[in-house]
Amino acid sequence: MARATARHILVSSEAKCNELKTAIENGADFAQVAKENSSCPSSRDGGNLGTFGRGQMVREFDEVVFSAPVNVVQGPVKTQFGYHLVEVTERQD
């Protein structure tokens, strides 16, 4: 069974999501940006979601996590919760 370890940042607008992605691409620390901006409780742990299997997250999130290259920030990913930046830190297919 495929498993992935990922972290994310959840915000309410696509514009904010793009702004944060640019900051990370320009060298800002993902975990610090998550702590300061993410509305998800995982922000306390730098956005870390731990390890999970396919189908455990909402569909849009799941599709990105199980197809995106590892250690590359993806997004904005729109779900019912808002807009996410997602970084897969490890995956076993």
PDB file of N, CA and C in Angstrom, residues 24-71:
ATOM      1  N   ILE A  24       8.551  30.852   0.066  1.00  0.00           N
ATOM      2  CA  ILE A  24       9.264  29.587   0.289  1.00  0.00           C
ATOM      3  C   ILE A  24      10.248  29.332  -0.856  1.00  0.00           C
ATOM      4  N   GLU A  25       9.810  29.558  -2.086  1.00  0.00           N
ATOM      5  CA  GLU A  25      10.690  29.360  -3.241  1.00  0.00           C
ATOM      6  C   GLU A  25      11.889  30.309  -3.202  1.00  0.00           C
ATOM      7  N   ASN A  26      11.731  31.442  -2.516  1.00  0.00           N
ATOM      8  CA  ASN A  26      12.822  32.413  -2.377  1.00  0.00           C
ATOM      9  C   ASN A  26      13.634  32.198  -1.109  1.00  0.00           C
ATOM     10  N   GLY A  27      13.420  31.068  -0.444  1.00  0.00           N
ATOM     11  CA  GLY A  27      14.276  30.715   0.680  1.00  0.00           C
ATOM     12  C   GLY A  27      13.657  30.717   2.057  1.00  0.00           C
ATOM     13  N   ALA A  28      12.405  31.137   2.197  1.00  0.00           N
ATOM     14  CA  ALA A  28      11.759  31.103   3.512  1.00  0.00           C
ATOM     15  C   ALA A  28      11.604  29.646   3.956  1.00  0.00           C
ATOM     16  N   ASP A  29      11.701  29.410   5.256  1.00  0.00           N
ATOM     17  CA  ASP A  29      11.581  28.064   5.820  1.00  0.00           C
ATOM     18  C   ASP A  29      10.110  27.632   5.846  1.00  0.00           C
ATOM     19  N   PHE A  30       9.816  26.489   5.228  1.00  0.00           N
ATOM     20  CA  PHE A  30       8.439  25.990   5.126  1.00  0.00           C
ATOM     21  C   PHE A  30       7.801  25.890   6.508  1.00  0.00           C
ATOM     22  N   ALA A  31       8.497  25.268   7.455  1.00  0.00           N
ATOM     23  CA  ALA A  31       7.941  25.054   8.793  1.00  0.00           C
ATOM     24  C   ALA A  31       7.625  26.386   9.477  1.00  0.00           C
ATOM     25  N   GLN A  32       8.496  27.360   9.330  1.00  0.00           N
ATOM     26  CA  GLN A  32       8.271  28.671   9.948  1.00  0.00           C
ATOM     27  C   GLN A  32       7.082  29.377   9.304  1.00  0.00           C
ATOM     28  N   VAL A  33       6.981  29.285   7.981  1.00  0.00           N
ATOM     29  CA  VAL A  33       5.848  29.887   7.276  1.00  0.00           C
ATOM     30  C   VAL A  33       4.546  29.220   7.724  1.00  0.00           C
ATOM     31  N   ALA A  34       4.574  27.903   7.905  1.00  0.00           N
ATOM     32  CA  ALA A  34       3.390  27.177   8.381  1.00  0.00           C
ATOM     33  C   ALA A  34       2.992  27.654   9.775  1.00  0.00           C
ATOM     34  N   LYS A  35       3.973  27.755  10.670  1.00  0.00           N
ATOM     35  CA  LYS A  35       3.675  28.191  12.047  1.00  0.00           C
ATOM     36  C   LYS A  35       3.045  29.572  12.080  1.00  0.00           C
ATOM     37  N   GLU A  36       3.499  30.452  11.196  1.00  0.00           N
ATOM     38  CA  GLU A  36       3.037  31.841  11.213  1.00  0.00           C
ATOM     39  C   GLU A  36       1.745  32.077  10.427  1.00  0.00           C
ATOM     40  N   ASN A  37       1.412  31.179   9.495  1.00  0.00           N
ATOM     41  CA  ASN A  37       0.305  31.474   8.582  1.00  0.00           C
ATOM     42  C   ASN A  37      -0.792  30.419   8.478  1.00  0.00           C
ATOM     43  N   SER A  38      -0.495  29.164   8.739  1.00  0.00           N
ATOM     44  CA  SER A  38      -1.471  28.104   8.489  1.00  0.00           C
ATOM     45  C   SER A  38      -2.589  28.098   9.526  1.00  0.00           C
ATOM     46  N   SER A  39      -3.820  27.888   9.055  1.00  0.00           N
ATOM     47  CA  SER A  39      -4.966  27.816   9.964  1.00  0.00           C
ATOM     48  C   SER A  39      -5.218  26.390  10.454  1.00  0.00           C
ATOM     49  N   CYS A  40      -4.421  25.433  10.012  1.00  0.00           N
ATOM     50  CA  CYS A  40      -4.568  24.041  10.439  1.00  0.00           C
ATOM     51  C   CYS A  40      -3.848  23.839  11.778  1.00  0.00           C
ATOM     52  N   PRO A  41      -4.407  23.001  12.665  1.00  0.00           N
ATOM     53  CA  PRO A  41      -3.708  22.706  13.922  1.00  0.00           C
ATOM     54  C   PRO A  41      -2.290  22.153  13.714  1.00  0.00           C
ATOM     55  N   SER A  42      -2.026  21.563  12.552  1.00  0.00           N
ATOM     56  CA  SER A  42      -0.685  21.034  12.262  1.00  0.00           C
ATOM     57  C   SER A  42       0.358  22.145  12.186  1.00  0.00           C
ATOM     58  N   SER A  43      -0.091  23.407  12.130  1.00  0.00           N
ATOM     59  CA  SER A  43       0.855  24.520  12.051  1.00  0.00           C
ATOM     60  C   SER A  43       1.802  24.536  13.251  1.00  0.00           C
ATOM     61  N   ARG A  44       1.333  24.062  14.391  1.00  0.00           N
ATOM     62  CA  ARG A  44       2.181  24.021  15.594  1.00  0.00           C
ATOM     63  C   ARG A  44       3.417  23.164  15.382  1.00  0.00           C
ATOM     64  N   ASP A  45       3.284  22.169  14.472  1.00  0.00           N
ATOM     65  CA  ASP A  45       4.389  21.255  14.167  1.00  0.00           C
ATOM     66  C   ASP A  45       4.961  21.547  12.778  1.00  0.00           C
ATOM     67  N   GLY A  46       4.921  22.812  12.369  1.00  0.00           N
ATOM     68  CA  GLY A  46       5.473  23.199  11.078  1.00  0.00           C
ATOM     69  C   GLY A  46       4.701  22.670   9.892  1.00  0.00           C
ATOM     70  N   GLY A  47       3.439  22.333  10.106  1.00  0.00           N
ATOM     71  CA  GLY A  47       2.595  21.826   9.027  1.00  0.00           C
ATOM     72  C   GLY A  47       2.678  20.326   8.822  1.00  0.00           C
ATOM     73  N   ASN A  48       3.436  19.632   9.663  1.00  0.00           N
ATOM     74  CA  ASN A  48       3.655  18.192   9.497  1.00  0.00           C
ATOM     75  C   ASN A  48       2.359  17.413   9.707  1.00  0.00           C
ATOM     76  N   LEU A  49       2.017  16.589   8.727  1.00  0.00           N
ATOM     77  CA  LEU A  49       0.815  15.749   8.807  1.00  0.00           C
ATOM     78  C   LEU A  49       1.143  14.301   9.138  1.00  0.00           C
ATOM     79  N   GLY A  50       2.434  13.985   9.261  1.00  0.00           N
ATOM     80  CA  GLY A  50       2.817  12.606   9.541  1.00  0.00           C
ATOM     81  C   GLY A  50       2.698  11.732   8.301  1.00  0.00           C
ATOM     82  N   THR A  51       2.607  10.434   8.531  1.00  0.00           N
ATOM     83  CA  THR A  51       2.536   9.455   7.441  1.00  0.00           C
ATOM     84  C   THR A  51       1.114   8.923   7.340  1.00  0.00           C
ATOM     85  N   PHE A  52       0.636   8.797   6.114  1.00  0.00           N
ATOM     86  CA  PHE A  52      -0.729   8.341   5.886  1.00  0.00           C
ATOM     87  C   PHE A  52      -0.815   7.583   4.566  1.00  0.00           C
ATOM     88  N   GLY A  53      -1.885   6.847   4.396  1.00  0.00           N
ATOM     89  CA  GLY A  53      -2.097   6.059   3.188  1.00  0.00           C
ATOM     90  C   GLY A  53      -3.016   6.759   2.214  1.00  0.00           C
ATOM     91  N   ARG A  54      -3.041   6.222   1.004  1.00  0.00           N
ATOM     92  CA  ARG A  54      -3.929   6.739  -0.038  1.00  0.00           C
ATOM     93  C   ARG A  54      -5.381   6.652   0.454  1.00  0.00           C
ATOM     94  N   GLY A  55      -6.143   7.719   0.207  1.00  0.00           N
ATOM     95  CA  GLY A  55      -7.551   7.730   0.585  1.00  0.00           C
ATOM     96  C   GLY A  55      -7.831   8.264   1.984  1.00  0.00           C
ATOM     97  N   GLN A  56      -6.805   8.590   2.757  1.00  0.00           N
ATOM     98  CA  GLN A  56      -7.023   9.091   4.117  1.00  0.00           C
ATOM     99  C   GLN A  56      -7.249  10.601   4.158  1.00  0.00           C
ATOM    100  N   MET A  57      -6.876  11.286   3.093  1.00  0.00           N
ATOM    101  CA  MET A  57      -7.071  12.738   3.009  1.00  0.00           C
ATOM    102  C   MET A  57      -8.131  13.017   1.944  1.00  0.00           C
ATOM    103  N   VAL A  58      -8.623  14.260   1.894  1.00  0.00           N
ATOM    104  CA  VAL A  58      -9.610  14.607   0.866  1.00  0.00           C
ATOM    105  C   VAL A  58      -9.000  14.382  -0.522  1.00  0.00           C
ATOM    106  N   ARG A  59      -9.855  14.094  -1.495  1.00  0.00           N
ATOM    107  CA  ARG A  59      -9.430  13.661  -2.824  1.00  0.00           C
ATOM    108  C   ARG A  59      -8.401  14.585  -3.479  1.00  0.00           C
ATOM    109  N   GLU A  60      -8.659  15.895  -3.493  1.00  0.00           N
ATOM    110  CA  GLU A  60      -7.755  16.823  -4.181  1.00  0.00           C
ATOM    111  C   GLU A  60      -6.352  16.785  -3.555  1.00  0.00           C
ATOM    112  N   PHE A  61      -6.323  16.681  -2.252  1.00  0.00           N
ATOM    113  CA  PHE A  61      -5.062  16.637  -1.511  1.00  0.00           C
ATOM    114  C   PHE A  61      -4.349  15.318  -1.802  1.00  0.00           C
ATOM    115  N   ASP A  62      -5.104  14.237  -1.733  1.00  0.00           N
ATOM    116  CA  ASP A  62      -4.593  12.887  -1.985  1.00  0.00           C
ATOM    117  C   ASP A  62      -3.945  12.782  -3.365  1.00  0.00           C
ATOM    118  N   GLU A  63      -4.610  13.331  -4.379  1.00  0.00           N
ATOM    119  CA  GLU A  63      -4.089  13.250  -5.750  1.00  0.00           C
ATOM    120  C   GLU A  63      -2.710  13.900  -5.855  1.00  0.00           C
ATOM    121  N   VAL A  64      -2.540  15.043  -5.216  1.00  0.00           N
ATOM    122  CA  VAL A  64      -1.255  15.739  -5.256  1.00  0.00           C
ATOM    123  C   VAL A  64      -0.196  14.947  -4.488  1.00  0.00           C
ATOM    124  N   VAL A  65      -0.536  14.529  -3.279  1.00  0.00           N
ATOM    125  CA  VAL A  65       0.433  13.832  -2.424  1.00  0.00           C
ATOM    126  C   VAL A  65       0.971  12.562  -3.081  1.00  0.00           C
ATOM    127  N   PHE A  66       0.115  11.846  -3.797  1.00  0.00           N
ATOM    128  CA  PHE A  66       0.555  10.574  -4.365  1.00  0.00           C
ATOM    129  C   PHE A  66       1.008  10.669  -5.828  1.00  0.00           C
ATOM    130  N   SER A  67       1.170  11.911  -6.335  1.00  0.00           N
ATOM    131  CA  SER A  67       1.694  12.062  -7.695  1.00  0.00           C
ATOM    132  C   SER A  67       2.827  13.084  -7.793  1.00  0.00           C
ATOM    133  N   ALA A  68       2.909  13.990  -6.866  1.00  0.00           N
ATOM    134  CA  ALA A  68       3.901  15.074  -6.945  1.00  0.00           C
ATOM    135  C   ALA A  68       5.310  14.574  -6.632  1.00  0.00           C
ATOM    136  N   PRO A  69       6.318  15.241  -7.184  1.00  0.00           N
ATOM    137  CA  PRO A  69       7.695  14.892  -6.829  1.00  0.00           C
ATOM    138  C   PRO A  69       7.949  15.171  -5.345  1.00  0.00           C
ATOM    139  N   VAL A  70       8.783  14.372  -4.741  1.00  0.00           N
ATOM    140  CA  VAL A  70       9.129  14.527  -3.332  1.00  0.00           C
ATOM    141  C   VAL A  70       9.991  15.780  -3.145  1.00  0.00           C
ATOM    142  N   ASN A  71       9.756  16.481  -2.041  1.00  0.00           N
ATOM    143  CA  ASN A  71      10.509  17.682  -1.648  1.00  0.00           C
ATOM    144  C   ASN A  71      10.354  18.869  -2.596  1.00  0.00           C
TER     145      ASN A  71
END
